[in-house]
């Protein structure tokens, strides 16, 4: 009986991080590019640039982290690549966390602005009657 931790002859190319590591990297790269494109499209409006420019920076750092993980996948002994990849992802997530807070603030401000305009419209209706 063979130990579960030793690779068999049928699976010579199994990475130490597991079989799904390459698929996860592909999904991460896809999400990085999608958020980069979303950031570029968001920058088409002036107010959208408040969120779009930092999103572009965060997406670029996210893709850099994924590239570092890919370098680690190709050379499992390169622990520096793994460490740098986590560092880049951490920087990216920090920016995205700040962006989510800013985005929530802008949405709440927009809702208050709509209620304010509705109140002004209601007051003008009362003044005209």
C-alpha positions as a Markdown table, in Angstrom:
| # | Residue | x | y | z |
|---|---|---|---|---|
| 1 | Unk | 0.0 | 0.0 | 0.0 |
| 2 | Unk | 1.4 | 3.4 | -1.0 |
| 3 | Unk | 1.4 | 6.5 | 1.2 |
| 4 | Unk | -1.1 | 9.2 | 0.1 |
| 5 | Unk | 1.6 | 11.9 | 0.3 |
| 6 | Unk | 3.9 | 10.4 | -2.2 |
| 7 | Unk | 3.1 | 10.9 | -5.9 |
| 8 | Unk | 2.4 | 7.9 | -8.1 |
| 9 | Unk | 3.9 | 7.2 | -11.5 |
| 10 | Unk | 0.5 | 8.1 | -13.0 |
| 11 | Unk | 0.8 | 11.7 | -11.7 |
| 12 | Unk | 4.3 | 12.9 | -12.3 |
| 13 | Unk | 3.5 | 16.6 | -12.8 |
| 14 | Unk | 1.4 | 17.2 | -9.6 |
| 15 | Unk | 2.4 | 20.5 | -8.0 |
| 16 | Unk | 3.0 | 20.5 | -4.3 |
| 17 | Unk | 0.3 | 23.1 | -3.9 |
| 18 | Unk | -2.2 | 20.6 | -5.4 |
| 19 | Unk | -3.8 | 19.8 | -8.8 |
| 20 | Unk | -6.1 | 22.8 | -8.8 |
| 21 | Unk | -3.3 | 25.4 | -8.4 |
| 22 | Unk | -3.0 | 26.1 | -12.2 |
| 23 | Unk | -6.8 | 26.4 | -12.5 |
| 24 | Unk | -7.0 | 28.8 | -9.6 |
| 25 | Unk | -4.2 | 30.9 | -11.1 |
| 26 | Unk | -6.2 | 31.0 | -14.4 |
| 27 | Unk | -9.3 | 32.1 | -12.5 |
| 28 | Unk | -7.3 | 34.7 | -10.6 |
| 29 | Unk | -5.7 | 36.1 | -13.8 |
| 30 | Unk | -9.2 | 36.3 | -15.4 |
| 31 | Unk | -10.6 | 38.2 | -12.4 |
| 32 | Unk | -7.6 | 40.6 | -12.5 |
| 33 | Unk | -8.1 | 41.4 | -16.1 |
| 34 | Unk | -11.9 | 41.8 | -15.7 |
| 35 | Unk | -11.4 | 44.2 | -12.8 |
| 36 | Unk | -8.7 | 46.1 | -14.9 |
| 37 | Unk | -11.1 | 46.5 | -17.8 |
| 38 | Unk | -13.9 | 47.5 | -15.4 |
| 39 | Unk | -11.6 | 50.1 | -13.9 |
| 40 | Unk | -10.8 | 51.5 | -17.3 |
| 41 | Unk | -14.5 | 51.7 | -18.3 |
| 42 | Unk | -15.3 | 53.3 | -14.9 |
| 43 | Unk | -12.8 | 56.1 | -15.7 |
| 44 | Unk | -14.9 | 57.2 | -18.6 |
| 45 | Unk | -16.9 | 59.4 | -16.3 |
| 46 | Unk | -15.5 | 62.1 | -14.1 |
| 47 | Unk | -17.0 | 60.8 | -10.9 |
| 48 | Unk | -16.2 | 57.2 | -11.9 |
| 49 | Unk | -12.5 | 58.1 | -12.0 |
| 50 | Unk | -12.6 | 58.4 | -8.2 |
| 51 | Unk | -13.1 | 54.6 | -8.1 |
| 52 | Unk | -11.6 | 53.7 | -11.4 |
| 53 | Unk | -8.0 | 54.9 | -11.1 |
| 54 | Unk | -7.4 | 53.0 | -7.8 |
| 55 | Unk | -9.2 | 50.0 | -9.2 |
| 56 | Unk | -6.7 | 50.0 | -12.1 |
| 57 | Unk | -3.8 | 50.2 | -9.7 |
| 58 | Unk | -5.2 | 47.4 | -7.5 |
| 59 | Unk | -5.9 | 45.2 | -10.6 |
| 60 | Unk | -2.4 | 45.7 | -11.8 |
| 61 | Unk | -1.0 | 44.7 | -8.5 |
| 62 | Unk | -3.3 | 41.7 | -8.4 |
| 63 | Unk | -2.1 | 40.5 | -11.8 |
| 64 | Unk | 1.5 | 41.0 | -10.7 |
| 65 | Unk | 0.8 | 38.8 | -7.7 |
| 66 | Unk | -0.7 | 36.1 | -10.0 |
| 67 | Unk | 2.4 | 36.3 | -12.2 |
| 68 | Unk | 4.6 | 35.7 | -9.1 |
| 69 | Unk | 2.5 | 32.7 | -8.2 |
| 70 | Unk | 2.8 | 31.4 | -11.7 |
| 71 | Unk | 6.6 | 31.8 | -11.5 |
| 72 | Unk | 6.5 | 29.8 | -8.2 |
| 73 | Unk | 4.4 | 27.1 | -9.9 |
| 74 | Unk | 7.0 | 26.7 | -12.6 |
| 75 | Unk | 9.8 | 26.6 | -10.0 |
| 76 | Unk | 8.5 | 25.3 | -6.6 |
| 77 | Unk | 11.9 | 26.1 | -4.9 |
| 78 | Unk | 11.5 | 29.9 | -5.5 |
| 79 | Unk | 10.0 | 30.8 | -2.1 |
| 80 | Unk | 10.7 | 34.5 | -2.7 |
| 81 | Unk | 8.3 | 34.4 | -5.6 |
| 82 | Unk | 5.6 | 33.0 | -3.4 |
| 83 | Unk | 6.3 | 35.6 | -0.6 |
| 84 | Unk | 6.3 | 38.4 | -3.2 |
| 85 | Unk | 3.0 | 37.1 | -4.7 |
| 86 | Unk | 1.3 | 37.2 | -1.3 |
| 87 | Unk | 2.7 | 40.7 | -0.7 |
| 88 | Unk | 1.3 | 42.0 | -4.1 |
| 89 | Unk | -2.1 | 40.4 | -3.4 |
| 90 | Unk | -2.1 | 42.0 | 0.1 |
| 91 | Unk | -1.5 | 45.4 | -1.4 |
| 92 | Unk | -4.2 | 44.8 | -4.0 |
| 93 | Unk | -6.7 | 43.7 | -1.4 |
| 94 | Unk | -5.9 | 46.7 | 0.8 |
| 95 | Unk | -6.7 | 49.1 | -2.1 |
| 96 | Unk | -9.9 | 47.1 | -3.0 |
| 97 | Unk | -11.0 | 47.3 | 0.6 |
| 98 | Unk | -10.6 | 51.1 | 0.6 |
| 99 | Unk | -12.5 | 51.2 | -2.7 |
| 100 | Unk | -15.4 | 49.3 | -1.4 |
| 101 | Unk | -15.7 | 51.7 | 1.5 |
| 102 | Unk | -15.5 | 54.7 | -0.9 |
| 103 | Unk | -18.1 | 53.0 | -3.2 |
| 104 | Unk | -20.5 | 52.4 | -0.4 |
| 105 | Unk | -20.1 | 56.1 | 0.8 |
| 106 | Unk | -20.8 | 57.3 | -2.8 |
| 107 | Unk | -23.9 | 55.1 | -3.1 |
| 108 | Unk | -25.3 | 56.3 | 0.3 |
| 109 | Unk | -24.5 | 59.9 | -0.7 |
| 110 | Unk | -26.3 | 59.4 | -4.0 |
| 111 | Unk | -29.4 | 57.9 | -2.3 |
| 112 | Unk | -29.5 | 60.9 | 0.1 |
| 113 | Unk | -29.1 | 63.2 | -2.9 |
| 114 | Unk | -32.1 | 61.6 | -4.6 |
| 115 | Unk | -34.2 | 62.0 | -1.4 |
| 116 | Unk | -33.1 | 65.6 | -1.2 |
| 117 | Unk | -34.2 | 66.3 | -4.7 |
| 118 | Unk | -37.5 | 64.5 | -4.1 |
| 119 | Unk | -38.1 | 66.6 | -1.0 |
| 120 | Unk | -37.4 | 69.8 | -3.0 |
| 121 | Unk | -39.8 | 68.7 | -5.7 |
| 122 | Unk | -42.4 | 68.0 | -3.1 |
| 123 | Unk | -41.9 | 71.4 | -1.5 |
| 124 | Unk | -42.2 | 73.1 | -4.9 |
| 125 | Unk | -45.5 | 71.2 | -5.5 |
| 126 | Unk | -46.8 | 72.5 | -2.2 |
| 127 | Unk | -45.7 | 76.0 | -3.0 |
| 128 | Unk | -47.5 | 76.0 | -6.4 |
| 129 | Unk | -50.8 | 74.8 | -5.0 |
